[in-house]
Coordinates of N, CA and C in Angstrom, one line a residue:
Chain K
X1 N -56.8 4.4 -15.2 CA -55.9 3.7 -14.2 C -56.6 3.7 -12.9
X2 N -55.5 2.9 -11.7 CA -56.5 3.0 -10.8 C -55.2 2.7 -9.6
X3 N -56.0 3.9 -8.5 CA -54.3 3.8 -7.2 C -55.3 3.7 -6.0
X4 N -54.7 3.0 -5.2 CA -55.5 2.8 -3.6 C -54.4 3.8 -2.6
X5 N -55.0 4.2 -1.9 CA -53.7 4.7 -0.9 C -54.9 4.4 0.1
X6 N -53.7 3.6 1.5 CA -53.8 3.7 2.6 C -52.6 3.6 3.6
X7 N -52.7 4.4 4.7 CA -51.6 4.5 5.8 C -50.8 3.4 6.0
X8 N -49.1 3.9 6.2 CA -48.3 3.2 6.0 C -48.0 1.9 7.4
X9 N -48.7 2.1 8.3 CA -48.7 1.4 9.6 C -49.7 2.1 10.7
X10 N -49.8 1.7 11.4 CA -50.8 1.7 12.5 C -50.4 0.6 13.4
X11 N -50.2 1.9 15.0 CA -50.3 1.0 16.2 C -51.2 0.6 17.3
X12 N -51.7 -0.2 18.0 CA -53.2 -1.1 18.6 C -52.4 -1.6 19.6
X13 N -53.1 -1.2 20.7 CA -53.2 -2.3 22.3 C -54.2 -3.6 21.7
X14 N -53.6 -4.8 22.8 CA -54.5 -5.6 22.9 C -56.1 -5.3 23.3
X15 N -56.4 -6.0 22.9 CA -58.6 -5.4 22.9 C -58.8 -4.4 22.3
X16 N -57.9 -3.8 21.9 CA -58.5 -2.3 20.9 C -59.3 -2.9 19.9
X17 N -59.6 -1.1 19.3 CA -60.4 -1.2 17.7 C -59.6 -0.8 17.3
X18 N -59.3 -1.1 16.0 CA -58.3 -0.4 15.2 C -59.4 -0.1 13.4
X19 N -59.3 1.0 12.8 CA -59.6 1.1 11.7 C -58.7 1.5 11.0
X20 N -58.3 0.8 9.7 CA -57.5 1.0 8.8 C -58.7 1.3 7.3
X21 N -58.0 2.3 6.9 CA -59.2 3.5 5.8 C -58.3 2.9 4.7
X22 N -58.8 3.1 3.6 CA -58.5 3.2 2.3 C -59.2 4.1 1.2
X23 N -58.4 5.0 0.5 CA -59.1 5.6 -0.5 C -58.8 5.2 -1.6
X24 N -59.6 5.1 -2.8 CA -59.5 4.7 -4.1 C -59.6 5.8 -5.3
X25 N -58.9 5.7 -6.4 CA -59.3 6.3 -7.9 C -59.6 5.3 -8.6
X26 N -60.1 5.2 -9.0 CA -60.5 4.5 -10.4 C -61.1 4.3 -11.4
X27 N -60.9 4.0 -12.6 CA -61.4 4.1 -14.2 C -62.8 3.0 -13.9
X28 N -63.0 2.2 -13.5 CA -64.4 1.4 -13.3 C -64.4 0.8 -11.9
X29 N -65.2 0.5 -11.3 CA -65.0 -0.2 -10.2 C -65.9 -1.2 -9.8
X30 N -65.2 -2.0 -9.5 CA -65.9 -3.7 -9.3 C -66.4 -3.8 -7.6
X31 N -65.8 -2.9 -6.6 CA -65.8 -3.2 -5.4 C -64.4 -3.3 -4.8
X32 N -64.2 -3.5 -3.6 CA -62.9 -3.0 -2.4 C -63.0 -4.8 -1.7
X33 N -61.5 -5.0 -1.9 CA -61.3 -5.9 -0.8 C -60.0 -6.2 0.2
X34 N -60.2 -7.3 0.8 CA -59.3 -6.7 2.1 C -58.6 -8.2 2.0
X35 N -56.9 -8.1 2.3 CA -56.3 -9.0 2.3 C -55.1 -9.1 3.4
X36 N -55.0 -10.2 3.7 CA -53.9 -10.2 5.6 C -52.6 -10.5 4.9
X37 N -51.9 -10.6 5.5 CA -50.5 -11.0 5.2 C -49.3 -10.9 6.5
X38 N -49.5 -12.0 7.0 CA -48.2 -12.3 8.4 C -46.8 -11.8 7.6
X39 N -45.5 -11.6 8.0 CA -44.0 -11.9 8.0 C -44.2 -13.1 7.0
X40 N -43.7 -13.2 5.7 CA -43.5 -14.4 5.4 C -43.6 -15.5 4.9
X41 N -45.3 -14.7 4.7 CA -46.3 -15.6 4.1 C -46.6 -15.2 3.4
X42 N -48.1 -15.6 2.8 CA -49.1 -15.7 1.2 C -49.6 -14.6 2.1
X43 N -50.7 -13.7 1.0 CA -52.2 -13.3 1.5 C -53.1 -13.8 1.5
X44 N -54.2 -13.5 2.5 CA -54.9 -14.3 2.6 C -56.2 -13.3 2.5
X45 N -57.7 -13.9 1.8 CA -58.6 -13.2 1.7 C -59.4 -12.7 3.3
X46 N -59.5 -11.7 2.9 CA -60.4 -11.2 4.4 C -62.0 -10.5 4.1
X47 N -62.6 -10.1 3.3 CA -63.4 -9.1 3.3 C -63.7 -8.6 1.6
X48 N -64.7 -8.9 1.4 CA -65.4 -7.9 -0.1 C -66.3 -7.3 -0.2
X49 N -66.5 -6.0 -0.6 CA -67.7 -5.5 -0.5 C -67.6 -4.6 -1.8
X50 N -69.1 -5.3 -2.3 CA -69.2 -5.4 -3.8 C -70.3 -3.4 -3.8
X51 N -70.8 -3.6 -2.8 CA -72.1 -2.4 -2.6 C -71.9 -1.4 -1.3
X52 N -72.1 -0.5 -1.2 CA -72.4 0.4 -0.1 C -72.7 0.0 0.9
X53 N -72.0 0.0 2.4 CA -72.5 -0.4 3.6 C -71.0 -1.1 4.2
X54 N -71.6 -2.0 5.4 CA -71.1 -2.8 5.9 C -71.0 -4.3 6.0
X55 N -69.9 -5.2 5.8 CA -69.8 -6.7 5.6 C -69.3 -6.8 7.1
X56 N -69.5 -8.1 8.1 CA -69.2 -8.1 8.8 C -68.5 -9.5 9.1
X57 N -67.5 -9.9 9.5 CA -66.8 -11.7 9.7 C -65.9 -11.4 11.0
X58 N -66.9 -12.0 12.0 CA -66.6 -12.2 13.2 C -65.9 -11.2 13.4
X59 N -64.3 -10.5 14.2 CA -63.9 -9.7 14.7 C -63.5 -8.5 13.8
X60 N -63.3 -9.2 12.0 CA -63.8 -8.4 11.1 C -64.7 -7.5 10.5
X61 N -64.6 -6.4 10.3 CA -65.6 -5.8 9.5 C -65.4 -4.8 8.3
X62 N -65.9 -4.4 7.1 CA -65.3 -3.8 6.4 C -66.7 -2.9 5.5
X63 N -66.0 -1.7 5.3 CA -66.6 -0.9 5.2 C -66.7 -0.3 3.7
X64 N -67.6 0.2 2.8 CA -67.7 0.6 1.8 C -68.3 1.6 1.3
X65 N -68.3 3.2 1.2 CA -68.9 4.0 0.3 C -68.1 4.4 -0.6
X66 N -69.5 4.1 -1.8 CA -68.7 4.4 -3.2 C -68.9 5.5 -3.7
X67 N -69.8 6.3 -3.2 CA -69.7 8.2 -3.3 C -68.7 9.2 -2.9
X68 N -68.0 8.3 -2.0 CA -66.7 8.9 -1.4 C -65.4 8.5 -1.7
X69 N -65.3 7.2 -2.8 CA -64.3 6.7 -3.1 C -63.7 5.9 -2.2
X70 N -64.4 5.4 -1.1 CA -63.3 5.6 0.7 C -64.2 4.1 1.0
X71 N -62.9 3.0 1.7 CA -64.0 2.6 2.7 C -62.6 2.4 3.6
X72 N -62.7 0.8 4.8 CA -61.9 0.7 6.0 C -62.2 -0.3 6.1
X73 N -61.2 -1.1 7.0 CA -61.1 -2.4 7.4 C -60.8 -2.0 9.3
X74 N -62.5 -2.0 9.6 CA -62.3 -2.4 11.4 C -62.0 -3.9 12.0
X75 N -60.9 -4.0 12.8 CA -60.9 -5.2 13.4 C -60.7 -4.7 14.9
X76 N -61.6 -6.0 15.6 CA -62.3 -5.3 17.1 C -61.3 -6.7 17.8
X77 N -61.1 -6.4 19.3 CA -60.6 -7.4 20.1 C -59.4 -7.3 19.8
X78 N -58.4 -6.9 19.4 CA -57.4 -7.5 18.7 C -56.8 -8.2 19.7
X79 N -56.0 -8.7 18.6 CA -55.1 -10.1 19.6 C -54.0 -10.0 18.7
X80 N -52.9 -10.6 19.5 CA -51.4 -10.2 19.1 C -51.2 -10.7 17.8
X81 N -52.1 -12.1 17.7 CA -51.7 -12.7 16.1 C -52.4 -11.9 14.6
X82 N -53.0 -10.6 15.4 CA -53.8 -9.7 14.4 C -52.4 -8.5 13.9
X83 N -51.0 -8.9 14.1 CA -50.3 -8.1 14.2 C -49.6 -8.8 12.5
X84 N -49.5 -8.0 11.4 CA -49.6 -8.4 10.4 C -49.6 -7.0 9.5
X85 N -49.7 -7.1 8.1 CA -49.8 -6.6 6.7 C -51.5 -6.4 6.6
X86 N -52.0 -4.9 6.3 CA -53.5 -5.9 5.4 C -53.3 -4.6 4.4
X87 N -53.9 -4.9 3.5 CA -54.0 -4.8 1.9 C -55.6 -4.2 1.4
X88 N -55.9 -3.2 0.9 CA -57.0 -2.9 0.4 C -56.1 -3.6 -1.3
X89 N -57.7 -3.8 -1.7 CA -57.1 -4.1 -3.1 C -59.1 -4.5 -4.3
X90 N -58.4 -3.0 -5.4 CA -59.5 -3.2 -6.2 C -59.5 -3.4 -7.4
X91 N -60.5 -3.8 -8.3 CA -60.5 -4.3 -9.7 C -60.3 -2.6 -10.6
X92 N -59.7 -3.2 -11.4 CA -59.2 -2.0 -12.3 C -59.9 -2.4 -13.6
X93 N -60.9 -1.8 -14.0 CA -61.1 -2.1 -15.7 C -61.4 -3.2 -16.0
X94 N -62.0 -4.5 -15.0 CA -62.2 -5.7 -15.9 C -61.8 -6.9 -14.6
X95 N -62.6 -7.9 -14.8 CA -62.4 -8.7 -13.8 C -61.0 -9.3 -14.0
X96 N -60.9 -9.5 -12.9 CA -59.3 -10.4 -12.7 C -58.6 -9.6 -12.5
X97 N -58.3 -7.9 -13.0 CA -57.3 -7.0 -12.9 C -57.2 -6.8 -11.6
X98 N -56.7 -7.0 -10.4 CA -56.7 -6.9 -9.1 C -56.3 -5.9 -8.8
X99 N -55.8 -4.9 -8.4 CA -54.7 -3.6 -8.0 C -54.6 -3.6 -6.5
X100 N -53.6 -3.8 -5.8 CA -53.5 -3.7 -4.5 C -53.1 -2.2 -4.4
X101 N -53.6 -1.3 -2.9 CA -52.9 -0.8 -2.2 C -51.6 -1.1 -1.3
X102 N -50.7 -0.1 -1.1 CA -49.1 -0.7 -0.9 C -48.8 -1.3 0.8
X103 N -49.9 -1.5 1.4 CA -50.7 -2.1 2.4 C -50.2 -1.2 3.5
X104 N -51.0 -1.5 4.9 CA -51.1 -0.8 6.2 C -50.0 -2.1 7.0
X105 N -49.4 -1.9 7.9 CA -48.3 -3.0 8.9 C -49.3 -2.5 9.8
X106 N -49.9 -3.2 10.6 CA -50.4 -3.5 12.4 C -49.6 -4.2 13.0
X107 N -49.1 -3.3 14.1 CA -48.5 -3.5 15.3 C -49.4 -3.7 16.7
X108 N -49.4 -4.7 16.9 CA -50.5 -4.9 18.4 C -48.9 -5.4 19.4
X109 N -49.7 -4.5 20.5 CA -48.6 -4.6 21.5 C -49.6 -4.9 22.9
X110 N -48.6 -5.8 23.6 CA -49.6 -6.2 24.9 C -50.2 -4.7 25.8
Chain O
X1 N -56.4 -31.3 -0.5 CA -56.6 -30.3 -1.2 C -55.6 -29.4 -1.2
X2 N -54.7 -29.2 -2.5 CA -53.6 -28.8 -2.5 C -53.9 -26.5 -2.3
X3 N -54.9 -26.5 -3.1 CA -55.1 -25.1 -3.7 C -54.0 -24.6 -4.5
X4 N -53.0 -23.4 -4.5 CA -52.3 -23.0 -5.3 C -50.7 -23.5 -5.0
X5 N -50.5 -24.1 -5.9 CA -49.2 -24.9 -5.9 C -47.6 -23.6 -6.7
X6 N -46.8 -23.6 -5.8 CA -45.9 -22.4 -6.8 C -44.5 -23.4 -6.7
X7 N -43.8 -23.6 -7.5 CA -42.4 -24.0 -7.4 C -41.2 -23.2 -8.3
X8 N -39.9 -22.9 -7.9 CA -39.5 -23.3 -6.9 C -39.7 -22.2 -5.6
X9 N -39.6 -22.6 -4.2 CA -39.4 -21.4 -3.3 C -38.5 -20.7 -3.3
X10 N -37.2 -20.7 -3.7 CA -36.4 -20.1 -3.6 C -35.3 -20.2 -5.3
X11 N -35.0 -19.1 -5.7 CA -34.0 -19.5 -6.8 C -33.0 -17.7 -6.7
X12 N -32.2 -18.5 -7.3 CA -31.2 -17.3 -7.3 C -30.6 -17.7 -9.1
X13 N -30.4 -16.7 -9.6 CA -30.2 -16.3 -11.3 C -29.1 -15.4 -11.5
X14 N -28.2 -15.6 -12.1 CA -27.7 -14.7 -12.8 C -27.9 -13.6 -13.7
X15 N -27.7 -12.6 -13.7 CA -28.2 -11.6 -14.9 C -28.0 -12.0 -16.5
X16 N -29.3 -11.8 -17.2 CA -29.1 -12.6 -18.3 C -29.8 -14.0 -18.3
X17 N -29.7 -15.1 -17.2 CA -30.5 -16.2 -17.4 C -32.0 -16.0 -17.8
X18 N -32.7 -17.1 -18.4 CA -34.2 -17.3 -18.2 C -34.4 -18.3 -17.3
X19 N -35.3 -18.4 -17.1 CA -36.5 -19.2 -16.3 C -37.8 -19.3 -16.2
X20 N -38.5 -20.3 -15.6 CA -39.8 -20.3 -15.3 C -40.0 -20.8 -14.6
X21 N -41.4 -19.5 -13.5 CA -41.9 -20.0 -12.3 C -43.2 -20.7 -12.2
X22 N -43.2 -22.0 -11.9 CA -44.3 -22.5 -11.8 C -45.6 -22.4 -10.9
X23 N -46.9 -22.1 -11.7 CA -47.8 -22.2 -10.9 C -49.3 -23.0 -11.1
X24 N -49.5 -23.8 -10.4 CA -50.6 -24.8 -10.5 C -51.6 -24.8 -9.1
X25 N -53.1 -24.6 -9.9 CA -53.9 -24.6 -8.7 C -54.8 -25.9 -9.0
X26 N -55.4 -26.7 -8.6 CA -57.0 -27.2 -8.6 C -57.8 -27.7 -7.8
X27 N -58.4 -26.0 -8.1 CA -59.3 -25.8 -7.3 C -60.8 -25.7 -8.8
X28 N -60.6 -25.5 -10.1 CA -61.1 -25.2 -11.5 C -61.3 -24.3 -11.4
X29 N -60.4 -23.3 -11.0 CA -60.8 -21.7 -11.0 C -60.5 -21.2 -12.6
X30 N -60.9 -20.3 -13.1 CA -61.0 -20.1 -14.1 C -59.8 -18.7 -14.0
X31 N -59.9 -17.9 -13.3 CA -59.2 -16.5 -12.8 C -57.7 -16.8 -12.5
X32 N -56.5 -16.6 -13.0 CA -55.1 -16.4 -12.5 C -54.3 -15.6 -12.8
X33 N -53.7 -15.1 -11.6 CA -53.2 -13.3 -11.4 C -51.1 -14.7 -11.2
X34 N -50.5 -13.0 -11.5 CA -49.1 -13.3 -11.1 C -49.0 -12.1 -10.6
X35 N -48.3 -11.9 -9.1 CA -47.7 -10.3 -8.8 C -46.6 -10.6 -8.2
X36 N -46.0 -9.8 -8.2 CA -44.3 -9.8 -7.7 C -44.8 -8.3 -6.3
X37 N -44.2 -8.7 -5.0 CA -43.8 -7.7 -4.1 C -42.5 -7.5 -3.6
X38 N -42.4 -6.1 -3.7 CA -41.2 -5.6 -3.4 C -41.5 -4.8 -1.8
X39 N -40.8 -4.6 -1.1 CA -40.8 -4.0 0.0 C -41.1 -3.2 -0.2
X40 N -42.3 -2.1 0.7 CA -43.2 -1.3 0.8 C -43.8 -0.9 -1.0
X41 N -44.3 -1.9 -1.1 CA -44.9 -0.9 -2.4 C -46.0 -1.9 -2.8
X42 N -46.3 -2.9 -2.3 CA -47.5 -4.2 -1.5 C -47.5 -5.1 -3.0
X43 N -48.4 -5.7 -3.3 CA -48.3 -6.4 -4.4 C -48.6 -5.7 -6.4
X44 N -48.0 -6.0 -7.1 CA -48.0 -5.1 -8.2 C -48.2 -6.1 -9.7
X45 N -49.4 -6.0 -10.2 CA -50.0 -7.2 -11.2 C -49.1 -7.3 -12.3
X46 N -48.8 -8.3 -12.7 CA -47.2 -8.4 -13.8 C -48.4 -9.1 -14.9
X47 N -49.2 -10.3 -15.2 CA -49.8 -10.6 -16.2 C -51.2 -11.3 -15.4
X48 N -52.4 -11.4 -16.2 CA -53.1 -12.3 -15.8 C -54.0 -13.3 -16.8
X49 N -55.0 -13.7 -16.1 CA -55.6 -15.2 -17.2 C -57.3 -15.1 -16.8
X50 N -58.0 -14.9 -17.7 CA -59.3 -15.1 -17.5 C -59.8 -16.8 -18.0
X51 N -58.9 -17.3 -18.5 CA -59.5 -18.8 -18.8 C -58.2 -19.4 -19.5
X52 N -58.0 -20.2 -20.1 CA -57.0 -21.1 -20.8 C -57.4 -20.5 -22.3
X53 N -55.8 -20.0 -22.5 CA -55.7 -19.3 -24.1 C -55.9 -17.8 -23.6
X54 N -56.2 -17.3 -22.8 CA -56.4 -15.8 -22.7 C -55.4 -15.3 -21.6
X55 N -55.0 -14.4 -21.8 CA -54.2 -13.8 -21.3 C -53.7 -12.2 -21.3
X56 N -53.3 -11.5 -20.4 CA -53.4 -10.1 -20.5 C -52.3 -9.3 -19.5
X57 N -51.6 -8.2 -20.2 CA -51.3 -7.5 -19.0 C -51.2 -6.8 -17.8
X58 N -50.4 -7.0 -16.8 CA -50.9 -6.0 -16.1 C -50.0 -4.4 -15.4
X59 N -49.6 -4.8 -14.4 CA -49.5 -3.2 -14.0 C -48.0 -3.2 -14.7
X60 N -47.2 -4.3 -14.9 CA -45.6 -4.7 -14.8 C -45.5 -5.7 -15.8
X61 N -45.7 -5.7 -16.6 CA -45.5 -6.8 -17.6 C -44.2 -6.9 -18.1
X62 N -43.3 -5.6 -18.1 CA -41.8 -6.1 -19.2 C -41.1 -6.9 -18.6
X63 N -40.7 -7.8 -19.4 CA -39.9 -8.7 -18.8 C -40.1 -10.2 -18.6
X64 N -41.4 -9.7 -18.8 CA -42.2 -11.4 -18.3 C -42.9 -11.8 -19.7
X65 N -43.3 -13.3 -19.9 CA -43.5 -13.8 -20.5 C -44.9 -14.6 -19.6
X66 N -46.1 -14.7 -20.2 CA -47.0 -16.0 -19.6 C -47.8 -16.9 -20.8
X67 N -48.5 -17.8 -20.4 CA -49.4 -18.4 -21.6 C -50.2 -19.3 -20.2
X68 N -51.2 -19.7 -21.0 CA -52.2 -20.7 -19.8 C -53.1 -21.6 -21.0
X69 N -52.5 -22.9 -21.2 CA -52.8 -23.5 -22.0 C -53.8 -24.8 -21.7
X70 N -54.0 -24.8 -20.0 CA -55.0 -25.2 -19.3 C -55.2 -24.7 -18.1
X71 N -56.7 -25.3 -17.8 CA -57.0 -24.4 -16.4 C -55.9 -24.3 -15.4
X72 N -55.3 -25.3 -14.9 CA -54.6 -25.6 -13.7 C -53.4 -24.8 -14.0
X73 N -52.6 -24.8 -14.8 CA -51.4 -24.8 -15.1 C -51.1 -22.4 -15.6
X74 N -50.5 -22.1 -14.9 CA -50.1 -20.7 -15.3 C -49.2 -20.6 -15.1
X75 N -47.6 -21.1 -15.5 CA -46.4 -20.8 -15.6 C -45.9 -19.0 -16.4
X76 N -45.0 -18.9 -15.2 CA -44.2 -17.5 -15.8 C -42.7 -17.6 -16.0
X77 N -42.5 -16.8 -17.3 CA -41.3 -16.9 -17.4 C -40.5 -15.5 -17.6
X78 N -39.2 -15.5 -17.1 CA -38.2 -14.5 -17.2 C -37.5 -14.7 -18.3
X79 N -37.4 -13.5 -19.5 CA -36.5 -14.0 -20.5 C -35.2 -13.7 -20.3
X80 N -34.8 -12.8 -19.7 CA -33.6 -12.5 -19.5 C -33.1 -11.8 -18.4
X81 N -33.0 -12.7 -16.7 CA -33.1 -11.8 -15.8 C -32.7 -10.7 -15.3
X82 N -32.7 -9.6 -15.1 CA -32.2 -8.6 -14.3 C -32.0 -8.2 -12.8
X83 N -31.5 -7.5 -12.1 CA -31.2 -7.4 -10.7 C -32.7 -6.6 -10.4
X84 N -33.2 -5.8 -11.2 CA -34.4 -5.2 -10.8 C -35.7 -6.1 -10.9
X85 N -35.5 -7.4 -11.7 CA -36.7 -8.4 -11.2 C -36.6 -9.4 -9.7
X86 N -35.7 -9.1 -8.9 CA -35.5 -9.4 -7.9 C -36.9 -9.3 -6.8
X87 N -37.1 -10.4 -6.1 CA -38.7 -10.2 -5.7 C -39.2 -11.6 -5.4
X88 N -40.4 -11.0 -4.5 CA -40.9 -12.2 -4.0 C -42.5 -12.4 -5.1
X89 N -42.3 -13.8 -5.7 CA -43.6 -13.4 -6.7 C -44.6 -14.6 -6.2
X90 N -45.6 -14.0 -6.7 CA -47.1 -15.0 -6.0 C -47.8 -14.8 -6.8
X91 N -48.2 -16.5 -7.3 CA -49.1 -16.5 -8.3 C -51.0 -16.5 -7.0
X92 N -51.6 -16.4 -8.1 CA -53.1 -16.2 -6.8 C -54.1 -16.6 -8.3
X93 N -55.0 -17.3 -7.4 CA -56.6 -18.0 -8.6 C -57.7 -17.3 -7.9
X94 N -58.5 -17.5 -8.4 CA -60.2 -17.0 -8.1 C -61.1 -17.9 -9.5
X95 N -61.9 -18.1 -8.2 CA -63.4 -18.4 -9.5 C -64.0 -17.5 -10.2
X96 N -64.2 -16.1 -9.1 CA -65.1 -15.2 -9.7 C -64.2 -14.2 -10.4
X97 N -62.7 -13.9 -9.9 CA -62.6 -12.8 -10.3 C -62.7 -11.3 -10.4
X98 N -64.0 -11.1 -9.3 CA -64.5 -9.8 -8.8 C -63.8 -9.5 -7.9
X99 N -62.5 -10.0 -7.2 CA -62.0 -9.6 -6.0 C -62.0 -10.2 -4.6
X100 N -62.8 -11.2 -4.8 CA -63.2 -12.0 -3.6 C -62.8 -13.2 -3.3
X101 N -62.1 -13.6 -2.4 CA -61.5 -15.1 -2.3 C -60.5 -15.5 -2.9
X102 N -59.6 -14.5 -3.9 CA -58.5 -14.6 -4.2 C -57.6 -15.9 -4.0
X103 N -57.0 -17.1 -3.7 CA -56.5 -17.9 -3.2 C -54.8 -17.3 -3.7
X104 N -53.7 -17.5 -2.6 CA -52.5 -17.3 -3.2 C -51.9 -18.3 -3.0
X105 N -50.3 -19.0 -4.1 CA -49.5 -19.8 -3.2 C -48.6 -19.1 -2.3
X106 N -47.9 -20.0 -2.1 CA -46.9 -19.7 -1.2 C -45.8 -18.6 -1.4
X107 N -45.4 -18.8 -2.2 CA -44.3 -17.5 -3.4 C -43.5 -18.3 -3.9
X108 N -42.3 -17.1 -4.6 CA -41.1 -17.4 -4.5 C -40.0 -16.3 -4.7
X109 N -39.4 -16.8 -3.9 CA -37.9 -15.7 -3.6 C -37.3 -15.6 -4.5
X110 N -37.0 -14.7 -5.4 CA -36.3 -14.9 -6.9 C -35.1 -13.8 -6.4
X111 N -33.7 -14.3 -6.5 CA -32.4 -13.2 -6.5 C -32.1 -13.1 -7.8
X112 N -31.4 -12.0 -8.2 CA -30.7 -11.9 -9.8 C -29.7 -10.6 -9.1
X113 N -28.8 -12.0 -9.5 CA -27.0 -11.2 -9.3 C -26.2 -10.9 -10.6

């Protein structure tokens, strides 16, 4: 089987860093990825990292070791519309199988 | 360019009814997930599709019914609704399948009274 846990919210000033961690279990692993979600809406893709290290997309960046089971989703600058749901979410046993973590809420306050 | 098409947005059911929620992408992804979310517990995989004819469960399958008898098309159905399938469900496609790029629609708001 396979469970993500990450923190249930997190609060951020404007221009902060904020890092949101995720840890994983799991029976095979395809790689960690990172998904947004406003009030309301769909998810939206943010971040994959298939190997060890760091991926970086503009104010995004997202982190990966697979010896620790652990990686994080840093977003730098924030800005109020960064105030949202994000989602670690990894393959369980086989492509397609997706498994989300039960996501992080960011709160950005002026 | 439409990407992932879900209808209807909103439906409300009786306990006991069936239905089917529709979902259509083309984009020729070959990859289609269904998850239903419930408040704090983030998204939870109900069936998915590695190509047309194949099909598989996932985290939450009872209750649901799927088939994918072409690329575009991955309809789900409720055979007999309950108040505990109440939920916001989203179908989502990918090409690769490894977790990347996921596309989702819109949802839909399913009540069962």
């Amino acid at each position: 089987g396979q469970s993500l846990e990450q923190p249930s919210e997190v609060t951020a000033v404007e221009g902060a860093i904020v890092q949101i961690n995720c840890t994983y279990q799991t029976s095979g692993f395809y790689g960690l990825s990172w998904y947004q979600q406003h009030d309301g809406g769909a998810p939206t893709f943010l971040s994959y990292n298939a190997l060890d290290g760091l991926e970086e997309t503009g104010r995004f960046s997202s982190f990966l070791s697979r010896s620790d089971s652990y990686g994080y989703l840093l977003l730098q600058e924030l800005q109020m519309k960064d105030s949202a749901s994000y989602f670690c979410a990894g393959l369980s046993g086989g492509y397609n199988k997706l498994i989300f973590g039960a996501g992080t809420r960011l709160a950005v306050h002026p | 360019n439409a990407g992932v098409t879900q209808t209807p947005k909103f439906q409300v059911l009786k306990t006991g009814q069936s239905m089917t929620l529709q979902c259509a992408q083309d984009m020729n992804h070959e990859y289609m997930s269904w998850y239903r979310q419930d408040p704090g517990m983030g998204l939870r995989l109900i069936h998915y599709s590695v190509g047309a004819g194949i099909t598989d469960q996932g985290e939450v399958p009872n209750g649901y019914n799927v088939s994918r008898s072409t690329t575009e098309d991955f309809p789900l159905r409720l055979l007999s609704a309950a108040p505990s399938q109440t939920s916001v469900y989203f179908c989502a496609s990918s090409r690769t399948g490894q977790g990347e790029g996921y596309t989702f629609g819109s949802g839909t708001r399913l009540t069962v009274v």
